[in-house]
Amino acid sequence: MTEVPGPVAVYVHWPYCARICPYCDFNVVRDRGWRDEQAVLVEAILTDLSAQAALVGARPLASIFFGGGTPSLMRPDDVARVVEGARALFPSGEPVEITLEANPTDAEAAHFAALRDAGVNRLSLGVQSLDDAALAFLGRNHSAAEARRAIETAGATFDRLSIDLIYALPGQTVDVWSDALTEAVAMGFEHVSPYQLTIEAATAFGRAYERGTLVPPDEDRAADLYEATQAVLGAAGFEAYEVSNHARGVAARSAHNLHVWRGHDYIGVGPGAHGRLTLDGTRTATVAERRIGPYVEGVASGAPWSETTRLDARETAEERVLLGLRTVEGVALGDLSGLDLPVATGPVAALIEDGFVAIEEGRLAATARGRPVLDAVLKTLLT
């Protein structure tokens, strides 16, 4: 019997930002108000989506996620066109989560109702901090007061809200971070994504770090801040269902992110967007052209991808373990077979004995002890 393909998710990358943050290494460009260019890009995204739908065939729609960049800078009418296009290409009888990332500026908050009317039913606010000094350090273009106003507007507009916060800033103490996190969760969010500041080489922060002018917290302080994050959010009723994602109950989890972490197919459209598709029975990784011009030209010529990689059985299994162990679900023991990882001997057995992973109901998952050092756990398993 032929296996029926499962649902497919859609990721839409909108590369424009009002300001490039000093810690960001995503595929982004300054929004200089070039509406003609943006209109052309929307048409290319819609064409790309249709072309990829033809490749994967009839499938129900799992979710849509608008990321970037700053997709709240999109015209709501354009958001609606992408939503309607995806729904038409992938009809689904089930409710579909449609998430859009937004910055909490007054200008963007003024469009929240229009974005809801365009079909967005879950808003992810990139607040990052509720402290003006921290926001200035992070290069954000909103103030703490603007963030609070945007949160109030979002709460009155959307039933589902998520907040992004960044911690482990230079000089940040456990008490300061705990107080900030406590204030944030009291605002009614169902989902919190606290990210430890990561210094990427090809960023302004990376260059400052190399010069010695930016000194992040040491490992001990970073570990203390991580533990404080778990304690504060746990006490507020949040479960860390993934390393950097906490939800108030199963229904508050991000359906789109879970779809990706579980190894299911998703289409990536927009400059630099990544995707994972089952093509001719083989899991295939896709990466779109990063620059806007080449992406638009590539879509027009039927070649939007700068890279396509057919993953063999081992590569597929490695990816499944890398993603799955980040979640509380872990991975099915069958996923380890492609890596020649028996559970009774070798690295799996050693990690179980040391308390970093555990087996329950036929699945391998990282423990509370293993999650803070997950990179080391994965390195032990996969090398």
PDB file of C-alpha atoms in Angstrom, residues 14-18 29-44 70-79 81 107-108 111 292 296:
ATOM      1  CA  TRP A  14      10.243  38.405   4.519  1.00  0.00           C
ATOM      2  CA  PRO A  15      13.791  39.825   4.552  1.00  0.00           C
ATOM      3  CA  TYR A  16      13.131  43.506   5.261  1.00  0.00           C
ATOM      4  CA  CYS A  17      13.923  45.130   8.601  1.00  0.00           C
ATOM      5  CA  ALA A  18      13.668  48.748   9.716  1.00  0.00           C
ATOM      6  CA  VAL A  29      18.143  43.823   4.443  1.00  0.00           C
ATOM      7  CA  ARG A  30      17.192  47.357   5.399  1.00  0.00           C
ATOM      8  CA  ASP A  31      13.658  48.352   4.498  1.00  0.00           C
ATOM      9  CA  ARG A  32      14.221  51.497   2.441  1.00  0.00           C
ATOM     10  CA  GLY A  33      10.607  51.861   1.354  1.00  0.00           C
ATOM     11  CA  TRP A  34      11.117  50.364  -2.075  1.00  0.00           C
ATOM     12  CA  ARG A  35       7.483  49.344  -2.536  1.00  0.00           C
ATOM     13  CA  ASP A  36       7.933  48.376  -6.183  1.00  0.00           C
ATOM     14  CA  GLU A  37      10.656  45.880  -5.232  1.00  0.00           C
ATOM     15  CA  GLN A  38       8.505  44.510  -2.426  1.00  0.00           C
ATOM     16  CA  ALA A  39       5.500  44.122  -4.724  1.00  0.00           C
ATOM     17  CA  VAL A  40       7.652  42.141  -7.154  1.00  0.00           C
ATOM     18  CA  LEU A  41       8.900  39.977  -4.267  1.00  0.00           C
ATOM     19  CA  VAL A  42       5.333  39.167  -3.168  1.00  0.00           C
ATOM     20  CA  GLU A  43       4.497  38.008  -6.702  1.00  0.00           C
ATOM     21  CA  ALA A  44       7.644  35.846  -6.720  1.00  0.00           C
ATOM     22  CA  THR A  70      10.240  41.668  10.020  1.00  0.00           C
ATOM     23  CA  PRO A  71       7.075  40.360   8.381  1.00  0.00           C
ATOM     24  CA  SER A  72       4.934  42.832  10.324  1.00  0.00           C
ATOM     25  CA  LEU A  73       6.333  45.354   7.813  1.00  0.00           C
ATOM     26  CA  MET A  74       4.445  43.537   5.042  1.00  0.00           C
ATOM     27  CA  ARG A  75       1.307  45.127   3.686  1.00  0.00           C
ATOM     28  CA  PRO A  76      -1.605  43.258   5.310  1.00  0.00           C
ATOM     29  CA  ASP A  77      -3.147  42.799   1.857  1.00  0.00           C
ATOM     30  CA  ASP A  78      -0.006  40.947   0.782  1.00  0.00           C
ATOM     31  CA  VAL A  79      -0.117  38.765   3.888  1.00  0.00           C
ATOM     32  CA  ARG A  81      -2.748  36.984  -0.542  1.00  0.00           C
ATOM     33  CA  ALA A 107       3.697  51.909  13.709  1.00  0.00           C
ATOM     34  CA  GLU A 108       3.536  48.135  13.401  1.00  0.00           C
ATOM     35  CA  HIS A 111      -1.530  47.157  11.706  1.00  0.00           C
ATOM     36  CA  ILE A 292      16.203  39.404  -3.461  1.00  0.00           C
ATOM     37  CA  VAL A 296      13.003  36.804  -8.042  1.00  0.00           C
TER      38      VAL A 296
END
